[in-house]
GROMACS .gro file of C-alpha atoms in nm:
model
  344
    1UNK     CA    1   2.333   1.958  -4.957
    2UNK     CA    2   2.424   1.591  -4.967
    3UNK     CA    3   2.323   1.391  -5.274
    4UNK     CA    4   2.395   1.044  -5.135
    5UNK     CA    5   2.117   0.790  -5.096
    6UNK     CA    6   2.022   0.665  -4.750
    7UNK     CA    7   2.196   0.334  -4.830
    8UNK     CA    8   2.524   0.501  -4.914
    9UNK     CA    9   2.505   0.690  -4.585
   10UNK     CA   10   2.398   0.390  -4.378
   11UNK     CA   11   2.644   0.140  -4.525
   12UNK     CA   12   2.930   0.380  -4.448
   13UNK     CA   13   2.870   0.293  -4.080
   14UNK     CA   14   3.005  -0.056  -4.147
   15UNK     CA   15   3.360   0.083  -4.150
   16UNK     CA   16   3.347   0.151  -3.776
   17UNK     CA   17   3.023   0.004  -3.641
   18UNK     CA   18   2.963  -0.331  -3.816
   19UNK     CA   19   2.934  -0.524  -3.489
   20UNK     CA   20   2.772  -0.245  -3.290
   21UNK     CA   21   2.404  -0.268  -3.202
   22UNK     CA   22   2.184  -0.062  -3.433
   23UNK     CA   23   1.828  -0.164  -3.335
   24UNK     CA   24   1.701  -0.328  -3.018
   25UNK     CA   25   1.350  -0.434  -2.918
   26UNK     CA   26   1.341  -0.667  -2.621
   27UNK     CA   27   1.542  -0.976  -2.713
   28UNK     CA   28   1.544  -0.888  -3.085
   29UNK     CA   29   1.870  -0.718  -3.177
   30UNK     CA   30   2.040  -0.618  -3.500
   31UNK     CA   31   2.398  -0.499  -3.538
   32UNK     CA   32   2.481  -0.263  -3.822
   33UNK     CA   33   2.616  -0.553  -4.023
   34UNK     CA   34   2.298  -0.754  -3.967
   35UNK     CA   35   2.082  -0.450  -4.044
   36UNK     CA   36   2.246  -0.397  -4.384
   37UNK     CA   37   2.220  -0.769  -4.460
   38UNK     CA   38   1.851  -0.775  -4.366
   39UNK     CA   39   1.779  -0.468  -4.578
   40UNK     CA   40   1.952  -0.627  -4.879
   41UNK     CA   41   1.770  -0.957  -4.827
   42UNK     CA   42   1.423  -0.801  -4.814
   43UNK     CA   43   1.504  -0.569  -5.105
   44UNK     CA   44   1.614  -0.860  -5.322
   45UNK     CA   45   1.307  -1.060  -5.214
   46UNK     CA   46   1.082  -0.775  -5.332
   47UNK     CA   47   1.261  -0.755  -5.667
   48UNK     CA   48   1.220  -1.129  -5.717
   49UNK     CA   49   0.851  -1.078  -5.638
   50UNK     CA   50   0.836  -0.847  -5.939
   51UNK     CA   51   0.888  -0.505  -5.781
   52UNK     CA   52   0.994  -0.245  -6.037
   53UNK     CA   53   1.151   0.095  -5.981
   54UNK     CA   54   0.909   0.348  -5.828
   55UNK     CA   55   0.649   0.078  -5.760
   56UNK     CA   56   0.467   0.151  -5.437
   57UNK     CA   57   0.476  -0.088  -5.140
   58UNK     CA   58   0.247  -0.040  -4.841
   59UNK     CA   59   0.409  -0.097  -4.503
   60UNK     CA   60   0.155  -0.141  -4.225
   61UNK     CA   61   0.274  -0.254  -3.885
   62UNK     CA   62   0.339  -0.155  -3.528
   63UNK     CA   63   0.692  -0.087  -3.403
   64UNK     CA   64   0.956  -0.353  -3.466
   65UNK     CA   65   1.314  -0.343  -3.598
   66UNK     CA   66   1.190  -0.530  -3.905
   67UNK     CA   67   0.961  -0.235  -3.980
   68UNK     CA   68   1.269  -0.021  -4.039
   69UNK     CA   69   1.438  -0.303  -4.233
   70UNK     CA   70   1.139  -0.326  -4.467
   71UNK     CA   71   1.108   0.051  -4.500
   72UNK     CA   72   1.472   0.087  -4.602
   73UNK     CA   73   1.456  -0.227  -4.817
   74UNK     CA   74   1.172  -0.085  -5.025
   75UNK     CA   75   1.382   0.222  -5.104
   76UNK     CA   76   1.693   0.007  -5.159
   77UNK     CA   77   1.498  -0.188  -5.423
   78UNK     CA   78   1.400   0.138  -5.594
   79UNK     CA   79   1.041   0.130  -5.471
   80UNK     CA   80   0.834   0.384  -5.280
   81UNK     CA   81   0.730   0.294  -4.924
   82UNK     CA   82   0.369   0.385  -4.846
   83UNK     CA   83   0.344   0.418  -4.467
   84UNK     CA   84   0.017   0.345  -4.290
   85UNK     CA   85  -0.080   0.421  -3.932
   86UNK     CA   86  -0.080   0.098  -3.731
   87UNK     CA   87  -0.381   0.220  -3.533
   88UNK     CA   88  -0.608   0.204  -3.837
   89UNK     CA   89  -0.867  -0.068  -3.882
   90UNK     CA   90  -0.862  -0.276  -4.200
   91UNK     CA   91  -1.171  -0.084  -4.312
   92UNK     CA   92  -0.996   0.252  -4.267
   93UNK     CA   93  -0.672   0.131  -4.423
   94UNK     CA   94  -0.843   0.004  -4.739
   95UNK     CA   95  -0.908   0.342  -4.908
   96UNK     CA   96  -0.550   0.452  -4.834
   97UNK     CA   97  -0.411   0.135  -4.990
   98UNK     CA   98  -0.634   0.189  -5.294
   99UNK     CA   99  -0.539   0.557  -5.319
  100UNK     CA  100  -0.170   0.466  -5.324
  101UNK     CA  101  -0.229   0.243  -5.630
  102UNK     CA  102  -0.004  -0.031  -5.497
  103UNK     CA  103   0.026  -0.401  -5.571
  104UNK     CA  104   0.230  -0.492  -5.261
  105UNK     CA  105   0.160  -0.486  -4.887
  106UNK     CA  106   0.410  -0.567  -4.612
  107UNK     CA  107   0.223  -0.610  -4.284
  108UNK     CA  108   0.283  -0.682  -3.919
  109UNK     CA  109   0.080  -0.654  -3.601
  110UNK     CA  110  -0.155  -0.354  -3.594
  111UNK     CA  111  -0.453  -0.236  -3.393
  112UNK     CA  112  -0.682  -0.456  -3.603
  113UNK     CA  113  -0.469  -0.757  -3.706
  114UNK     CA  114  -0.222  -0.986  -3.530
  115UNK     CA  115   0.036  -0.981  -3.808
  116UNK     CA  116   0.041  -1.356  -3.863
  117UNK     CA  117   0.071  -1.540  -4.192
  118UNK     CA  118  -0.289  -1.666  -4.184
  119UNK     CA  119  -0.415  -1.310  -4.225
  120UNK     CA  120  -0.260  -1.263  -4.570
  121UNK     CA  121  -0.565  -1.411  -4.744
  122UNK     CA  122  -0.799  -1.180  -4.554
  123UNK     CA  123  -0.594  -0.874  -4.644
  124UNK     CA  124  -0.566  -0.986  -5.007
  125UNK     CA  125  -0.946  -1.002  -5.030
  126UNK     CA  126  -0.996  -0.671  -4.850
  127UNK     CA  127  -0.736  -0.477  -5.046
  128UNK     CA  128  -0.790  -0.647  -5.383
  129UNK     CA  129  -0.423  -0.746  -5.409
  130UNK     CA  130  -0.277  -1.085  -5.504
  131UNK     CA  131  -0.207  -1.297  -5.197
  132UNK     CA  132   0.144  -1.359  -5.332
  133UNK     CA  133   0.213  -0.988  -5.286
  134UNK     CA  134   0.077  -0.970  -4.929
  135UNK     CA  135   0.391  -1.022  -4.722
  136UNK     CA  136   0.389  -1.106  -4.352
  137UNK     CA  137   0.673  -0.909  -4.198
  138UNK     CA  138   0.729  -1.111  -3.880
  139UNK     CA  139   0.672  -1.466  -4.006
  140UNK     CA  140   0.829  -1.463  -4.353
  141UNK     CA  141   1.170  -1.630  -4.361
  142UNK     CA  142   1.319  -1.391  -4.615
  143UNK     CA  143   1.654  -1.571  -4.629
  144UNK     CA  144   1.491  -1.906  -4.711
  145UNK     CA  145   1.252  -1.744  -4.957
  146UNK     CA  146   1.523  -1.578  -5.164
  147UNK     CA  147   1.717  -1.905  -5.184
  148UNK     CA  148   1.409  -2.056  -5.344
  149UNK     CA  149   1.353  -1.754  -5.568
  150UNK     CA  150   1.716  -1.705  -5.671
  151UNK     CA  151   1.734  -1.981  -5.930
  152UNK     CA  152   1.993  -1.794  -6.137
  153UNK     CA  153   2.249  -1.768  -5.856
  154UNK     CA  154   2.261  -1.387  -5.859
  155UNK     CA  155   2.502  -1.196  -5.641
  156UNK     CA  156   2.243  -1.015  -5.430
  157UNK     CA  157   2.452  -0.707  -5.352
  158UNK     CA  158   2.567  -0.671  -5.713
  159UNK     CA  159   2.209  -0.705  -5.837
  160UNK     CA  160   2.088  -0.435  -5.600
  161UNK     CA  161   2.379  -0.204  -5.682
  162UNK     CA  162   2.275  -0.213  -6.047
  163UNK     CA  163   1.958  -0.022  -5.959
  164UNK     CA  164   2.025   0.344  -6.034
  165UNK     CA  165   1.853   0.558  -5.772
  166UNK     CA  166   1.833   0.935  -5.782
  167UNK     CA  167   1.813   1.065  -5.426
  168UNK     CA  168   1.560   1.329  -5.538
  169UNK     CA  169   1.309   1.070  -5.661
  170UNK     CA  170   1.009   0.977  -5.449
  171UNK     CA  171   1.123   0.747  -5.166
  172UNK     CA  172   0.822   0.725  -4.937
  173UNK     CA  173   0.465   0.841  -4.896
  174UNK     CA  174   0.322   0.913  -4.554
  175UNK     CA  175  -0.036   1.011  -4.484
  176UNK     CA  176  -0.137   1.305  -4.270
  177UNK     CA  177  -0.355   1.230  -3.969
  178UNK     CA  178  -0.682   1.310  -4.144
  179UNK     CA  179  -0.828   1.494  -3.845
  180UNK     CA  180  -1.007   1.754  -4.060
  181UNK     CA  181  -1.046   1.573  -4.394
  182UNK     CA  182  -0.943   1.260  -4.582
  183UNK     CA  183  -0.572   1.195  -4.506
  184UNK     CA  184  -0.338   1.358  -4.755
  185UNK     CA  185  -0.058   1.158  -4.914
  186UNK     CA  186   0.271   1.343  -4.867
  187UNK     CA  187   0.566   1.236  -5.082
  188UNK     CA  188   0.925   1.272  -4.968
  189UNK     CA  189   1.265   1.189  -5.112
  190UNK     CA  190   1.581   1.027  -4.982
  191UNK     CA  191   1.743   1.364  -5.034
  192UNK     CA  192   1.502   1.520  -4.783
  193UNK     CA  193   1.555   1.239  -4.531
  194UNK     CA  194   1.935   1.246  -4.552
  195UNK     CA  195   1.975   1.623  -4.538
  196UNK     CA  196   1.721   1.680  -4.263
  197UNK     CA  197   1.912   1.422  -4.061
  198UNK     CA  198   2.238   1.610  -4.117
  199UNK     CA  199   2.089   1.940  -4.007
  200UNK     CA  200   1.923   1.798  -3.695
  201UNK     CA  201   2.242   1.619  -3.592
  202UNK     CA  202   2.427   1.950  -3.628
  203UNK     CA  203   2.163   2.129  -3.424
  204UNK     CA  204   2.178   1.886  -3.130
  205UNK     CA  205   2.549   1.806  -3.139
  206UNK     CA  206   2.603   1.958  -2.794
  207UNK     CA  207   2.341   1.740  -2.631
  208UNK     CA  208   2.287   1.414  -2.819
  209UNK     CA  209   2.423   1.089  -2.682
  210UNK     CA  210   2.486   0.755  -2.850
  211UNK     CA  211   2.179   0.561  -2.734
  212UNK     CA  212   1.817   0.671  -2.769
  213UNK     CA  213   1.480   0.530  -2.676
  214UNK     CA  214   1.219   0.585  -2.946
  215UNK     CA  215   0.916   0.716  -2.760
  216UNK     CA  216   0.711   0.787  -3.073
  217UNK     CA  217   0.551   0.558  -3.336
  218UNK     CA  218   0.766   0.456  -3.632
  219UNK     CA  219   0.481   0.527  -3.873
  220UNK     CA  220   0.492   0.900  -3.789
  221UNK     CA  221   0.730   1.135  -3.969
  222UNK     CA  222   0.883   1.206  -3.626
  223UNK     CA  223   0.966   0.837  -3.573
  224UNK     CA  224   1.125   0.804  -3.917
  225UNK     CA  225   1.336   1.113  -3.855
  226UNK     CA  226   1.456   1.006  -3.509
  227UNK     CA  227   1.557   0.662  -3.634
  228UNK     CA  228   1.758   0.812  -3.915
  229UNK     CA  229   1.931   1.069  -3.692
  230UNK     CA  230   2.088   0.788  -3.487
  231UNK     CA  231   2.136   0.518  -3.752
  232UNK     CA  232   2.313   0.759  -3.988
  233UNK     CA  233   2.558   0.839  -3.710
  234UNK     CA  234   2.632   0.496  -3.566
  235UNK     CA  235   2.400   0.525  -3.266
  236UNK     CA  236   2.166   0.266  -3.115
  237UNK     CA  237   1.786   0.289  -3.121
  238UNK     CA  238   1.586   0.110  -2.850
  239UNK     CA  239   1.218   0.042  -2.915
  240UNK     CA  240   0.984  -0.010  -2.618
  241UNK     CA  241   0.688  -0.247  -2.664
  242UNK     CA  242   0.452   0.048  -2.612
  243UNK     CA  243   0.488   0.426  -2.615
  244UNK     CA  244   0.409   0.445  -2.244
  245UNK     CA  245   0.593   0.607  -1.955
  246UNK     CA  246   0.661   0.280  -1.770
  247UNK     CA  247   0.792   0.099  -2.079
  248UNK     CA  248   1.021   0.388  -2.172
  249UNK     CA  249   1.152   0.413  -1.815
  250UNK     CA  250   1.223   0.038  -1.816
  251UNK     CA  251   1.427   0.071  -2.137
  252UNK     CA  252   1.626   0.361  -1.994
  253UNK     CA  253   1.709   0.171  -1.675
  254UNK     CA  254   1.789  -0.162  -1.842
  255UNK     CA  255   2.014  -0.020  -2.114
  256UNK     CA  256   2.157   0.295  -1.951
  257UNK     CA  257   2.004   0.514  -2.222
  258UNK     CA  258   2.092   0.884  -2.226
  259UNK     CA  259   1.845   1.020  -2.484
  260UNK     CA  260   1.465   1.015  -2.502
  261UNK     CA  261   1.260   1.134  -2.798
  262UNK     CA  262   0.893   1.152  -2.707
  263UNK     CA  263   0.588   1.366  -2.631
  264UNK     CA  264   0.470   1.562  -2.329
  265UNK     CA  265   0.228   1.300  -2.196
  266UNK     CA  266   0.512   1.047  -2.166
  267UNK     CA  267   0.739   1.284  -1.972
  268UNK     CA  268   0.445   1.382  -1.753
  269UNK     CA  269   0.383   1.016  -1.677
  270UNK     CA  270   0.747   0.968  -1.577
  271UNK     CA  271   0.778   1.264  -1.342
  272UNK     CA  272   0.437   1.197  -1.183
  273UNK     CA  273   0.555   0.852  -1.076
  274UNK     CA  274   0.833   0.867  -0.816
  275UNK     CA  275   0.960   0.517  -0.895
  276UNK     CA  276   0.979   0.580  -1.269
  277UNK     CA  277   1.143   0.916  -1.217
  278UNK     CA  278   1.406   0.761  -0.990
  279UNK     CA  279   1.497   0.517  -1.269
  280UNK     CA  280   1.518   0.778  -1.543
  281UNK     CA  281   1.651   1.098  -1.384
  282UNK     CA  282   2.009   0.985  -1.302
  283UNK     CA  283   2.065   0.841  -1.650
  284UNK     CA  284   1.905   1.074  -1.904
  285UNK     CA  285   2.091   1.380  -2.034
  286UNK     CA  286   1.897   1.479  -2.345
  287UNK     CA  287   1.525   1.486  -2.425
  288UNK     CA  288   1.328   1.615  -2.720
  289UNK     CA  289   0.963   1.706  -2.708
  290UNK     CA  290   0.718   1.759  -2.993
  291UNK     CA  291   0.367   1.670  -3.102
  292UNK     CA  292   0.171   1.913  -2.885
  293UNK     CA  293   0.193   2.251  -2.716
  294UNK     CA  294   0.402   2.248  -2.398
  295UNK     CA  295   0.379   2.540  -2.156
  296UNK     CA  296   0.684   2.701  -1.993
  297UNK     CA  297   0.561   2.565  -1.657
  298UNK     CA  298   0.553   2.210  -1.799
  299UNK     CA  299   0.906   2.252  -1.932
  300UNK     CA  300   1.021   2.366  -1.591
  301UNK     CA  301   0.859   2.065  -1.425
  302UNK     CA  302   1.014   1.824  -1.677
  303UNK     CA  303   1.366   1.961  -1.631
  304UNK     CA  304   1.330   1.981  -1.254
  305UNK     CA  305   1.207   1.622  -1.236
  306UNK     CA  306   1.464   1.485  -1.484
  307UNK     CA  307   1.734   1.698  -1.329
  308UNK     CA  308   2.026   1.585  -1.551
  309UNK     CA  309   1.844   1.640  -1.881
  310UNK     CA  310   1.828   1.929  -2.125
  311UNK     CA  311   1.493   1.946  -2.304
  312UNK     CA  312   1.474   2.060  -2.666
  313UNK     CA  313   1.148   2.186  -2.811
  314UNK     CA  314   1.066   2.088  -3.170
  315UNK     CA  315   0.796   2.165  -3.426
  316UNK     CA  316   0.730   1.999  -3.757
  317UNK     CA  317   0.473   1.857  -3.994
  318UNK     CA  318   0.433   1.546  -4.204
  319UNK     CA  319   0.454   1.777  -4.505
  320UNK     CA  320   0.804   1.890  -4.405
  321UNK     CA  321   0.953   1.545  -4.334
  322UNK     CA  322   0.903   1.609  -3.960
  323UNK     CA  323   1.082   1.874  -3.752
  324UNK     CA  324   1.198   2.191  -3.921
  325UNK     CA  325   1.205   2.430  -3.626
  326UNK     CA  326   1.374   2.353  -3.293
  327UNK     CA  327   1.560   2.494  -2.997
  328UNK     CA  328   1.919   2.387  -2.926
  329UNK     CA  329   2.065   2.227  -2.612
  330UNK     CA  330   2.290   2.527  -2.559
  331UNK     CA  331   2.004   2.780  -2.583
  332UNK     CA  332   1.912   2.970  -2.269
  333UNK     CA  333   1.633   2.852  -2.042
  334UNK     CA  334   1.418   3.142  -2.162
  335UNK     CA  335   1.457   3.039  -2.528
  336UNK     CA  336   1.400   2.668  -2.466
  337UNK     CA  337   1.095   2.721  -2.240
  338UNK     CA  338   0.924   2.998  -2.436
  339UNK     CA  339   0.996   2.939  -2.805
  340UNK     CA  340   1.012   2.673  -3.075
  341UNK     CA  341   1.363   2.791  -3.161
  342UNK     CA  342   1.482   2.846  -3.515
  343UNK     CA  343   1.488   2.661  -3.844
  344UNK     CA  344   1.715   2.360  -3.884
   0.00000   0.00000   0.00000
């Protein structure tokens, strides 16, 4: 078992991948060097805002590279990221914010809000949190803000490195879907994130490529896991504007992506559309599928339609930091079509 923090693992990529793309969404791109710098900047900003170790910070936004920057920054600052579903309304999010007992909210565009600075006052009133601690993810100029806040001339990296973080401490809280009862708050550690990533990388080593399209929401345990699998190994994550078959196919074609991580309905949408399938099939070599039951016949259709790709079946839960059972790329057709594989 590794005992390193996520930051120790991620920053090690700078030795070989500093100028390589880490996160891409449309025209917004971050290299590994820029990603680390952005994480440090937001982490320092939060500390200057008064964040103390193990303080909880809600992160509530749709997909964007800055979502991951903020998520990692909260942990880098010693806080605990509280992840909310971006499809919630403000009314539904309120009890989850209150339950988390937090004094900070980082927000972006969601189902119910546009993610603009003007909405900070509304959210402050709704959540009962000081407006100063309601942070607009997409419109805050974090670099300019920390220049104003850093009146003592601190060395940002040195200040952050002084924070002693145990990888087994709480790192993030993610709520279950709440389909049968009030959503349950599941805590997880950096230790769980790092080691699950290691095991999944080992399990898919004979199939995984270097570039992946993220066909699942970031605010799900699955999305967090996928992002870490590639970022901890110097890969590139591409985020489509929507988790839809046409958007994912467009990303694959534009960027020559070899890996897709998504759900059955997305793959079904691709193979049912001849034009989309023609874009994806020649390029993709590796696909994972999770989130719902997939029949052996569906698997056969997916692999026949995307004829160059091996499909890997996965099963997990929020309570287990995402996938903990999966097939392997080298498994036989019978195993991959008919089982969930074995533990990672």
